[in-house]
Tab-separated table of C-alpha atoms in Angstrom:
chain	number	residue	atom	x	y	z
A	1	UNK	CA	13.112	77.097	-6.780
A	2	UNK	CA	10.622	76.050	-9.581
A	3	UNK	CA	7.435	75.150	-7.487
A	4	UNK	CA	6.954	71.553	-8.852
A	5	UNK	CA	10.574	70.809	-7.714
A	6	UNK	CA	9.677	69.530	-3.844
A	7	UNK	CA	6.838	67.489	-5.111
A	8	UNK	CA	9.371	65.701	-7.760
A	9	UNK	CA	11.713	65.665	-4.967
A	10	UNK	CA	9.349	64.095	-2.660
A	11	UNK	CA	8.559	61.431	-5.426
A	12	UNK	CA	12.632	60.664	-5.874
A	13	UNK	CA	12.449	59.946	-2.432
A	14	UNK	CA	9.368	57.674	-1.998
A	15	UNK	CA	10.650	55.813	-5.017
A	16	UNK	CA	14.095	55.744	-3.460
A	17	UNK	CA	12.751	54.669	-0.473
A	18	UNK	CA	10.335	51.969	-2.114
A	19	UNK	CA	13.472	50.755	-4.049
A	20	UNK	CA	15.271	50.104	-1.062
A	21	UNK	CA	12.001	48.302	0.943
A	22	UNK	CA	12.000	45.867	-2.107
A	23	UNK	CA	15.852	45.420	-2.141
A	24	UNK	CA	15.663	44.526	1.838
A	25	UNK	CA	12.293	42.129	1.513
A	26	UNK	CA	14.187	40.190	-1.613
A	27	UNK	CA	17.372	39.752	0.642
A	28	UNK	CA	14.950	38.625	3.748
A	29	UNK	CA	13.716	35.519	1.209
A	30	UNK	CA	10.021	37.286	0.888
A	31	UNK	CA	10.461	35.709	-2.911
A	32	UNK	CA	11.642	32.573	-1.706
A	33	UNK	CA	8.323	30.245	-1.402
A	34	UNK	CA	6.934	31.344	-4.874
A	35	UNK	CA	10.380	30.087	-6.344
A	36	UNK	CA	10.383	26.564	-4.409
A	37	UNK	CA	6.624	26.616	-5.382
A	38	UNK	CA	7.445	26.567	-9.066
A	39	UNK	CA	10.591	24.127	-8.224
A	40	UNK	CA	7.553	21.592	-7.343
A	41	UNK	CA	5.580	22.000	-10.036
A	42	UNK	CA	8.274	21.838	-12.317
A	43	UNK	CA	10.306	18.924	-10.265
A	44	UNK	CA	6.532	17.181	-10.986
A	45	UNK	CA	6.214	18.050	-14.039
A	46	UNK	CA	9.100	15.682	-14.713
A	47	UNK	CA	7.982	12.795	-12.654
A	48	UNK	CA	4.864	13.024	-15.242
A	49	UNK	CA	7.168	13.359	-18.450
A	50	UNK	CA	8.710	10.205	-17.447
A	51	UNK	CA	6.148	8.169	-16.456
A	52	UNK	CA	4.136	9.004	-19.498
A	53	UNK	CA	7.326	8.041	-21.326
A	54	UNK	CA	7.210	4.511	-19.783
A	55	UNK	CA	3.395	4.348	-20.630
A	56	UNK	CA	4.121	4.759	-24.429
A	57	UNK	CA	6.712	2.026	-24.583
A	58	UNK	CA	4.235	-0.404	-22.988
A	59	UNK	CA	2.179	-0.802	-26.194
A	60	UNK	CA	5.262	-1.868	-28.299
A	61	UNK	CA	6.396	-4.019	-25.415
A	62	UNK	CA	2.820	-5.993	-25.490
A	63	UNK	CA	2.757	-6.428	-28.861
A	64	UNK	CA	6.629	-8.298	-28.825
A	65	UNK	CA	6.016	-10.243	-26.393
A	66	UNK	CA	2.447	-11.199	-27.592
A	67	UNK	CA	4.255	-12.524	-30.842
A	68	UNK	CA	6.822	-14.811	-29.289
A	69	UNK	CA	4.283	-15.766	-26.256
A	70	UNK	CA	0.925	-15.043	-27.106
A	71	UNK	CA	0.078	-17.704	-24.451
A	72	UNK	CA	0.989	-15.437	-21.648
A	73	UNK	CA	-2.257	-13.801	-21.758
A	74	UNK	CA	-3.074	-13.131	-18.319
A	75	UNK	CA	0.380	-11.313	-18.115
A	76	UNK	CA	-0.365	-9.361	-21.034
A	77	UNK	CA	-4.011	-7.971	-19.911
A	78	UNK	CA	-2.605	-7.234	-16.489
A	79	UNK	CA	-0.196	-4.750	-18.137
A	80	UNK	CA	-2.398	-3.796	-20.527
A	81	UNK	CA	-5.163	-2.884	-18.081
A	82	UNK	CA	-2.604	-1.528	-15.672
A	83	UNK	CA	-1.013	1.391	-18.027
A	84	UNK	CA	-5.128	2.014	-18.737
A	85	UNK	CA	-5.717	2.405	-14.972
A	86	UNK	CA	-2.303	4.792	-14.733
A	87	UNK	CA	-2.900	6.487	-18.148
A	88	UNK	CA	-6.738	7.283	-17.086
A	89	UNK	CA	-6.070	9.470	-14.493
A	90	UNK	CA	-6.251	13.401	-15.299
A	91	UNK	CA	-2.927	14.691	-13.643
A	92	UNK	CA	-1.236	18.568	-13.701
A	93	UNK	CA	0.379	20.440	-11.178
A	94	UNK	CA	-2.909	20.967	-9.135
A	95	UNK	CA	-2.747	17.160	-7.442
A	96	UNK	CA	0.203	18.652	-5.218
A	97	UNK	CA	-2.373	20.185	-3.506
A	98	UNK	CA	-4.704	17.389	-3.197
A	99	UNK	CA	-3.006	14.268	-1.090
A	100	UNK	CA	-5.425	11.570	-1.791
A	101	UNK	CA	-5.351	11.926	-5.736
A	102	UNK	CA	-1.235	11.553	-5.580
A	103	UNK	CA	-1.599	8.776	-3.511
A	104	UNK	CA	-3.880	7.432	-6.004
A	105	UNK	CA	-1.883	8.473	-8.801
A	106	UNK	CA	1.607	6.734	-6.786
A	107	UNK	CA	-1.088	3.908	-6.228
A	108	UNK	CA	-1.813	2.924	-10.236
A	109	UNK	CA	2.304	3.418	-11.028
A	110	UNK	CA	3.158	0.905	-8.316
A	111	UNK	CA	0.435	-1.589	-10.235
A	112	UNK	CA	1.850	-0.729	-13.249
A	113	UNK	CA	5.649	-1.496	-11.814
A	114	UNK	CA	4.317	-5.137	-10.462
A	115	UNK	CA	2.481	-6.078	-13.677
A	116	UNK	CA	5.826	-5.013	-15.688
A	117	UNK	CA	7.361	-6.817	-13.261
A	118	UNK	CA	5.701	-10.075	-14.107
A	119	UNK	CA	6.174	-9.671	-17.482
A	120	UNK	CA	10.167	-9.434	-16.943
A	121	UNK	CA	9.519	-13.070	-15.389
A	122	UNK	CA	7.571	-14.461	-18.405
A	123	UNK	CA	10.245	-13.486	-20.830
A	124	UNK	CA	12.472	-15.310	-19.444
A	125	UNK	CA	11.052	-18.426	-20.369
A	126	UNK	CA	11.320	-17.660	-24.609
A	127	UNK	CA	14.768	-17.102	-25.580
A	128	UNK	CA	13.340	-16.543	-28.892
A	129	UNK	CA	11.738	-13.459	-27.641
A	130	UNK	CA	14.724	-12.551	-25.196
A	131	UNK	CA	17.277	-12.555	-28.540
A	132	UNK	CA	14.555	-10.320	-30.996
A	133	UNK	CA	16.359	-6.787	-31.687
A	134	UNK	CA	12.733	-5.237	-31.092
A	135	UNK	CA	13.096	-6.500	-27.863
A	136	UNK	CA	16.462	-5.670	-27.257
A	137	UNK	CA	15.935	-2.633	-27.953
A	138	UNK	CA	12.660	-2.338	-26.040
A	139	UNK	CA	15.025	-3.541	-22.952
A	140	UNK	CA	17.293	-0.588	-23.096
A	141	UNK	CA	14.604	2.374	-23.824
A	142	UNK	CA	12.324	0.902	-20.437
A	143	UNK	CA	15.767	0.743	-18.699
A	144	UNK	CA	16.702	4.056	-19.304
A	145	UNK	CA	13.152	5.296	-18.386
A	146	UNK	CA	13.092	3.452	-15.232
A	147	UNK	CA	16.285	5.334	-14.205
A	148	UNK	CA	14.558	8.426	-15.183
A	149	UNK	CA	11.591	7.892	-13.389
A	150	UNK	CA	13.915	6.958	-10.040
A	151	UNK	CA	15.799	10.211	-10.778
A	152	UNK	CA	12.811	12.429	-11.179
A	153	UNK	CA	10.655	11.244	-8.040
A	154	UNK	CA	14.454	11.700	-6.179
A	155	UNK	CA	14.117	15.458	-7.335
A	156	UNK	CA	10.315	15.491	-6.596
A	157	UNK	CA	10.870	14.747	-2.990
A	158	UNK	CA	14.077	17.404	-2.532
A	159	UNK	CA	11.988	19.963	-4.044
A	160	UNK	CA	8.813	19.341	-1.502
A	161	UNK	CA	11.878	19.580	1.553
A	162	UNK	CA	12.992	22.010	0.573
A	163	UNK	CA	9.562	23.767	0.041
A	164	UNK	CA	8.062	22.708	2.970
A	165	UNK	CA	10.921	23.262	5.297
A	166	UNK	CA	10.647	26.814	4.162
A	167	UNK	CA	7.192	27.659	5.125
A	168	UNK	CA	8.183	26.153	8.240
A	169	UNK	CA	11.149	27.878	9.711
A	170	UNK	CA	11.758	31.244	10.167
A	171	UNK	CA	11.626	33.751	8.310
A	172	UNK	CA	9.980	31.653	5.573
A	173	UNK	CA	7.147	30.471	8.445
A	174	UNK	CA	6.384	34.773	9.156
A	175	UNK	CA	5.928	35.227	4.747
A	176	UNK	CA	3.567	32.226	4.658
A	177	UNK	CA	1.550	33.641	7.373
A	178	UNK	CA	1.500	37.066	5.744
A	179	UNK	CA	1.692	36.977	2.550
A	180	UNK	CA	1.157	33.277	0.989
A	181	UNK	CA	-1.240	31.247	3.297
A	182	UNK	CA	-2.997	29.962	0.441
A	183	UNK	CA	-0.049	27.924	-0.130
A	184	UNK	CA	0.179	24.335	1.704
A	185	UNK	CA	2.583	22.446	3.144
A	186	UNK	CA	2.579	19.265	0.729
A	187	UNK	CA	3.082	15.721	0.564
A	188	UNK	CA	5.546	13.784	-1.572
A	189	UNK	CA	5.824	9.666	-2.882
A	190	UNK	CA	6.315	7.679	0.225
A	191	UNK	CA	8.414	4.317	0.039
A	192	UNK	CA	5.611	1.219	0.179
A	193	UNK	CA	8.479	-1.057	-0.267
A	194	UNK	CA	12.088	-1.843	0.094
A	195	UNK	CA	14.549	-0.151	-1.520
A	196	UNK	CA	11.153	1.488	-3.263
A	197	UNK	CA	13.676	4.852	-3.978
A	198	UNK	CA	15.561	2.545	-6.041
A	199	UNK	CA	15.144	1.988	-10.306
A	200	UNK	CA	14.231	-1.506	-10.881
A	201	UNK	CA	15.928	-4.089	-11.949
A	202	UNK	CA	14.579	-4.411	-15.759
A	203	UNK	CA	16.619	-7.707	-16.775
A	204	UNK	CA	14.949	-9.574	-19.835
């Protein structure tokens, strides 16, 4: 036998047997809180998407109704102000981690919901404005973002479940401890009012 052959032999095996180690961890869900780690960020990332979606139709939305009721003014600077307040904030995946800045964050969306809110009310009162195809069209694009927004906080929260029930339970709860204690258990939106998991109404 050639002389290197056991130590080539010996390295087959150790590979062989490193293989199968990383086969049997996989199957034991070692890899699992990493992958619902990124299903939060990602799940967030989406929540953000839409809301910043909602935040540029507000602009458009001002200036329509501004033209047709330019007398609502306290209405329009309380929406105005409000997207500032939500739009000011610095927000990325790291605010998962930091429960006091989302509730902050949820905090400046829920002004911005009321103060959209009360300008749903106003238009009602200019059918001039409520018949403008600007507007119309204005109507359906918030509408459809709404829905989205409702949609992606409903994935936001399954994803946090499902994250936090894994560093939790077993065998998810022995991999935290060993291997990814730096990871948290997190918090998600929390309903302030009724039906608060539901889109709102956006009726003009």
């Amino acid at each position: 036998m050639h002389p290197a052959m056991p130590s080539l032999v010996r390295r087959s095996h150790a590979l062989l047997a490193l293989l199968f180690i990383s086969l049997l961890l996989s199957g034991c869900g070692i890899n699992n809180i990493p992958r619902l780690d990124e299903e939060t960020k990602t799940a967030w990332a989406q929540v953000e998407n839409q809301y910043q979606r909602r935040a540029d139709l507000i602009p458009n939305l001002v200036s329509t109704v501004k033209g047709f009721a330019a007398q609502e003014k306290e209405t329009l600077t309380a929406v105005v102000e409000a997207r500032a307040k939500a739009t000011s904030m610095q927000i990325d995946s790291s605010i998962l981690d930091n429960p006091e800045k989302l509730q902050q964050f949820e905090a400046a969306q829920s002004k911005l919901s009321g103060a959209l809110s009360r300008l749903m009310v106003v238009s009602e009162r200019y059918p001039d404005l409520k018949s403008n195809q600007n507007f119309l069209a204005l109507q359906s694009q918030l509408e459809g973002t709404e829905n989205r927004i409702s949609v992606a906080r409903r994935d936001f929260i399954l994803a946090v479940g499902r994250y936090n029930t894994e560093i939790r339970t077993f065998p998810g709860k022995i991999w935290h401890s060993m291997m990814y204690s730096e990871l948290k258990q997190r918090e998600t939106f929390k309903a302030t009012a009724d039906k608060a998991d539901e889109a709102p109404q956006v009726n003009f």
